[in-house]
Short mmCIF file of C-alpha atoms in Angstrom, two decimals:
data_model
loop_
_atom_site.label_atom_id
_atom_site.label_comp_id
_atom_site.label_asym_id
_atom_site.label_seq_id
_atom_site.Cartn_x
_atom_site.Cartn_y
_atom_site.Cartn_z
CA MET A 1 99.35 123.79 94.43
CA THR A 2 102.67 124.74 92.87
CA SER A 3 105.67 123.41 94.75
CA VAL A 4 108.81 125.42 95.22
CA SER A 5 110.97 122.89 93.40
CA VAL A 6 109.23 123.86 90.15
CA LEU A 7 110.47 127.42 90.57
CA GLY A 8 114.10 126.40 90.86
CA PRO A 9 116.76 127.18 93.51
CA ARG A 10 117.65 130.66 92.19
CA ARG A 11 114.04 131.82 92.26
CA VAL A 12 113.58 130.28 95.71
CA ARG A 13 116.67 132.00 97.05
CA HIS A 14 115.28 135.32 95.84
CA LEU A 15 111.93 134.68 97.50
CA LEU A 16 113.54 133.82 100.82
CA GLN A 17 115.64 136.99 101.08
CA PRO A 18 114.83 138.91 104.29
CA MET A 19 112.16 141.57 103.95
CA PRO A 20 112.69 145.13 105.18
CA ARG A 21 112.62 145.40 108.95
CA GLN A 22 110.00 148.17 108.84
CA ILE A 23 107.40 145.62 107.78
CA GLY A 24 107.46 144.59 111.44
CA ARG A 25 106.01 141.36 112.74
CA HIS A 26 104.09 140.85 109.47
CA ARG A 27 107.46 140.01 107.89
CA SER A 28 107.63 136.66 109.66
CA ARG A 29 104.00 135.85 108.92
CA LEU A 30 104.43 136.65 105.23
CA CYS A 31 107.61 134.54 105.02
CA SER A 32 105.90 131.61 106.74
CA LEU A 33 102.80 131.75 104.55
CA CYS A 34 104.99 132.14 101.45
CA LEU A 35 107.08 129.10 102.36
CA LEU A 36 104.12 126.87 103.10
CA ALA A 37 102.27 127.90 99.95
CA LEU A 38 105.31 127.44 97.72
CA PHE A 39 106.38 124.14 99.26
CA GLY A 40 102.89 122.72 98.82
CA ALA A 41 103.39 121.12 102.22
CA ARG A 42 100.79 119.07 103.98
CA CYS A 43 100.44 121.61 106.78
CA SER A 44 97.09 122.10 108.46
CA THR A 45 95.85 122.92 111.94
CA ALA A 46 94.13 119.53 111.71
CA PHE A 47 97.59 117.95 112.08
CA ASP A 48 98.47 119.98 115.20
CA PHE A 49 98.43 118.38 118.63
CA LYS A 50 97.38 121.77 120.02
CA PRO A 51 97.24 125.28 118.51
CA PRO A 52 100.58 127.10 118.16
CA ARG A 53 101.43 129.47 120.99
CA GLN A 54 103.59 132.54 121.37
CA ALA A 55 106.55 130.39 122.38
CA ASN A 56 109.96 129.13 121.33
CA GLY A 57 110.01 126.48 118.63
CA GLN A 58 111.88 123.25 117.89
CA ALA A 59 111.61 121.15 114.73
CA VAL A 60 112.21 117.40 114.42
CA ILE A 61 112.98 117.04 110.72
CA PHE A 62 112.78 113.71 108.89
CA ARG A 63 113.36 112.31 105.44
CA ARG A 64 113.18 108.79 104.05
CA GLY A 65 116.38 106.87 103.40
CA GLN A 66 117.14 106.46 99.71
CA GLU A 67 117.84 102.73 99.96
CA ASP A 68 115.37 101.37 102.50
CA GLY A 69 112.76 104.12 102.81
CA LYS A 70 113.12 104.19 106.59
CA PHE A 71 113.01 107.48 108.44
CA GLU A 72 116.21 109.44 109.03
CA VAL A 73 116.31 112.44 111.36
CA LEU A 74 118.31 115.63 110.91
CA VAL A 75 120.53 116.28 113.92
CA GLN A 76 122.60 119.38 114.56
CA ARG A 77 125.94 119.57 116.36
CA ARG A 78 125.89 122.68 118.51
CA ALA A 79 128.95 124.92 118.32
CA ASP A 80 131.66 124.40 120.92
CA SER A 81 131.46 128.12 121.69
CA LYS A 82 127.89 127.81 122.95
CA LYS A 83 127.40 128.57 126.63
CA ILE A 84 124.59 126.03 126.85
CA MET A 85 125.20 122.42 125.73
CA PRO A 86 128.34 123.07 123.65
CA GLY A 87 129.12 120.25 121.24
CA HIS A 88 125.82 118.50 121.99
CA LEU A 89 123.59 116.97 119.34
CA GLY A 90 120.21 118.63 119.11
CA THR A 91 117.27 119.47 116.90
CA VAL A 92 116.77 122.64 114.87
CA GLY A 93 115.04 125.56 116.55
CA GLY A 94 115.41 128.47 118.90
CA LYS A 95 113.90 131.39 120.70
CA ALA A 96 110.88 133.30 119.46
CA ASP A 97 111.47 136.64 117.81
CA GLU A 98 109.14 139.53 118.61
CA GLU A 99 108.17 139.58 114.94
CA ASP A 100 107.14 135.90 114.85
CA GLU A 101 103.39 135.46 114.63
CA ASP A 102 103.54 132.22 116.61
CA SER A 103 105.80 129.23 117.29
CA ARG A 104 105.24 127.81 113.80
CA ALA A 105 106.64 131.01 112.33
CA THR A 106 109.55 130.74 114.77
CA VAL A 107 110.31 127.20 113.61
CA LEU A 108 110.22 128.11 109.92
CA ARG A 109 112.48 131.10 110.51
CA GLU A 110 114.96 129.06 112.57
CA VAL A 111 115.04 126.27 110.00
CA ARG A 112 115.80 128.78 107.24
CA GLU A 113 118.48 130.52 109.29
CA GLU A 114 120.26 127.44 110.65
CA THR A 115 120.02 125.03 107.70
CA GLY A 116 119.39 127.26 104.67
CA LEU A 117 116.46 125.05 103.62
CA MET A 118 115.08 126.27 100.29
CA ASP A 119 112.51 123.66 99.30
CA GLY A 120 111.31 120.10 99.77
CA ILE A 121 108.92 120.35 102.73
CA GLU A 122 106.46 117.52 102.14
CA VAL A 123 104.72 117.55 105.53
CA GLY A 124 104.56 120.13 108.29
CA PRO A 125 105.54 121.89 110.36
CA ALA A 126 102.88 120.10 112.44
CA LYS A 127 102.87 120.61 116.20
CA PHE A 128 103.11 117.38 118.19
CA ALA A 129 104.09 118.44 121.72
CA GLU A 130 104.68 121.42 123.94
CA GLY A 131 106.76 122.27 127.00
CA ALA A 132 106.63 125.16 129.41
CA SER A 133 108.07 127.62 126.89
CA VAL A 134 108.56 125.65 123.67
CA ASP A 135 106.33 124.12 120.99
CA TRP A 136 107.61 121.05 119.14
CA TYR A 137 106.96 120.48 115.44
CA VAL A 138 107.56 117.64 113.01
CA MET A 139 108.55 118.08 109.37
CA LEU A 140 109.13 115.63 106.52
CA LEU A 141 111.44 116.61 103.65
CA HIS A 142 111.69 115.13 100.17
CA GLU A 143 114.47 116.00 97.72
CA ALA A 144 115.27 119.13 99.71
CA HIS A 145 117.90 121.68 98.73
CA PHE A 146 119.88 123.88 101.09
CA ALA A 147 121.47 127.26 100.50
CA PRO A 148 124.38 128.42 102.69
CA ALA A 149 122.93 129.03 106.15
CA LYS A 150 122.53 132.58 107.38
CA THR A 151 125.11 131.86 110.06
CA GLU A 152 127.41 128.98 110.93
CA LEU A 153 127.92 130.26 114.46
CA GLU A 154 125.05 128.12 115.73
CA CYS A 155 126.65 124.84 114.65
CA GLY A 156 129.91 122.99 115.05
CA ASP A 157 131.51 120.87 112.35
CA ILE A 158 129.51 117.64 112.14
CA ALA A 159 132.64 115.86 110.90
CA ASP A 160 133.90 115.89 114.49
CA ALA A 161 130.89 113.84 115.57
CA LEU A 162 130.58 111.42 112.63
CA PRO A 163 132.92 108.74 114.07
CA LEU A 164 130.67 108.62 117.14
CA LEU A 165 127.39 108.30 115.25
CA PRO A 166 125.68 105.07 114.11
CA LYS A 167 126.39 103.26 110.88
CA GLY A 168 124.38 104.74 108.03
CA THR A 169 124.72 108.33 109.24
CA ILE A 170 125.18 110.72 106.31
CA PRO A 171 126.48 114.31 106.49
CA ALA A 172 123.72 116.68 105.41
CA ASP A 173 124.14 119.33 102.73
CA CYS A 174 123.73 121.99 105.43
CA PHE A 175 126.74 122.78 107.61
CA GLY A 176 126.82 121.21 111.06
CA HIS A 177 124.07 118.66 110.42
CA ALA A 178 123.75 114.95 109.64
CA TRP A 179 121.01 112.48 108.76
CA VAL A 180 120.86 109.64 111.29
CA PRO A 181 118.72 106.48 110.89
CA VAL A 182 115.97 106.76 113.51
CA ASP A 183 116.12 103.06 114.38
CA ARG A 184 119.84 103.37 115.26
CA LEU A 185 119.72 106.47 117.46
CA HIS A 186 119.88 104.29 120.56
CA GLN A 187 123.42 103.27 119.53
CA ILE A 188 124.81 106.73 120.32
CA ASP A 189 127.04 106.65 123.41
CA GLU A 190 126.15 109.84 125.28
CA SER A 191 129.31 109.60 127.38
CA ARG A 192 131.27 110.24 124.17
CA GLN A 193 128.76 112.28 122.15
CA PRO A 194 126.29 114.08 124.42
CA MET A 195 122.79 114.95 123.27
CA MET A 196 120.37 117.62 124.36
CA GLY A 197 118.13 116.39 127.16
CA GLY A 198 115.05 114.48 126.04
CA MET A 199 116.03 114.54 122.37
CA LEU A 200 115.47 110.83 121.76
CA GLN A 201 112.05 110.99 123.39
CA LYS A 202 111.01 113.96 121.28
CA ILE A 203 112.25 112.28 118.09
CA GLY A 204 110.18 109.23 119.00
CA GLN A 205 107.11 111.38 119.61
CA GLY A 206 107.72 113.23 116.36
CA VAL A 207 107.94 110.10 114.22
CA THR A 208 104.80 108.72 115.86
CA HIS A 209 102.91 111.92 115.01
CA LEU A 210 104.28 111.86 111.46
CA ARG A 211 103.06 108.29 110.96
CA ARG A 212 99.60 109.37 112.08
CA ILE A 213 99.59 112.18 109.52
CA LEU A 214 100.74 109.79 106.79
CA LYS A 215 98.37 107.09 108.08
CA GLU A 216 101.26 104.64 108.26
CA PRO A 217 101.46 101.89 110.87
CA SER A 218 104.35 101.82 113.30
CA PRO A 219 106.90 99.00 112.86
CA ARG A 220 105.23 97.12 115.71
CA GLU A 221 101.78 97.57 114.17
CA ALA A 222 103.09 96.53 110.76
CA ALA A 223 104.62 93.38 112.24
CA GLN A 224 101.35 92.57 114.00
CA ASN A 225 99.44 93.09 110.79
CA ARG A 226 101.73 90.64 109.00
CA VAL A 227 101.22 88.06 111.75
CA GLU A 228 97.45 88.44 111.54
CA ALA A 229 97.52 88.32 107.73
CA ALA A 230 99.58 85.11 107.77
CA ALA A 231 97.24 83.54 110.33
CA THR A 232 94.20 84.26 108.16
CA GLY A 233 95.87 83.28 104.91
CA ASN A 234 95.82 86.84 103.59
CA ASP A 235 99.58 87.40 103.60
CA PRO A 236 100.62 88.68 100.13
CA ALA A 237 104.18 87.45 100.78
CA ALA A 238 102.89 83.91 100.95
CA THR A 239 101.37 83.99 97.47
#
């Protein structure tokens, strides 16, 4: 399947331009199918925890660190003008639009609008959890590119939060966002930099679901495997 990166950023930007409103709710479905087909993403209902609903959507977006290959998560600093959780760190997502086919379409639309993502979806969006009115999805990016977001009103300047974030945090190419090492998220002092409720738990659930899709062991499982390999004399590091 052809990936969007082959087409180039200019062609991608053209493809992601909003369609005429008169197309109705099919507009969102067409955009979603277009994105998934072009990205060549590993996205299948087989990877979903449960089927998508007509609900709001949130995306936990990961990439691998360039130096150590460990997962980094994309966090968003909400605008100070927001009535709900101003200045908080959160994930990317929002309310369902009447034109969205389902929550997966909502997530793809919100990701495009808030980050300007043009390409690089390697896995997902795959649903891993659901709340009363929101479906949660996980995505993995690789060599992604971002166009200017549709609006910067959703986000605050991430530079204001960087001094309060863990070592290794990198400002993202999309306004108001940063890549934070997953294994250092616990270092964030919420009394100084608040986070949206339950965010750390959802990130943990998301990375667990992603590892299942990739068939990768968790750090604990990997450590146990090394112990067992060493005990049986099958440890490659010992040879």
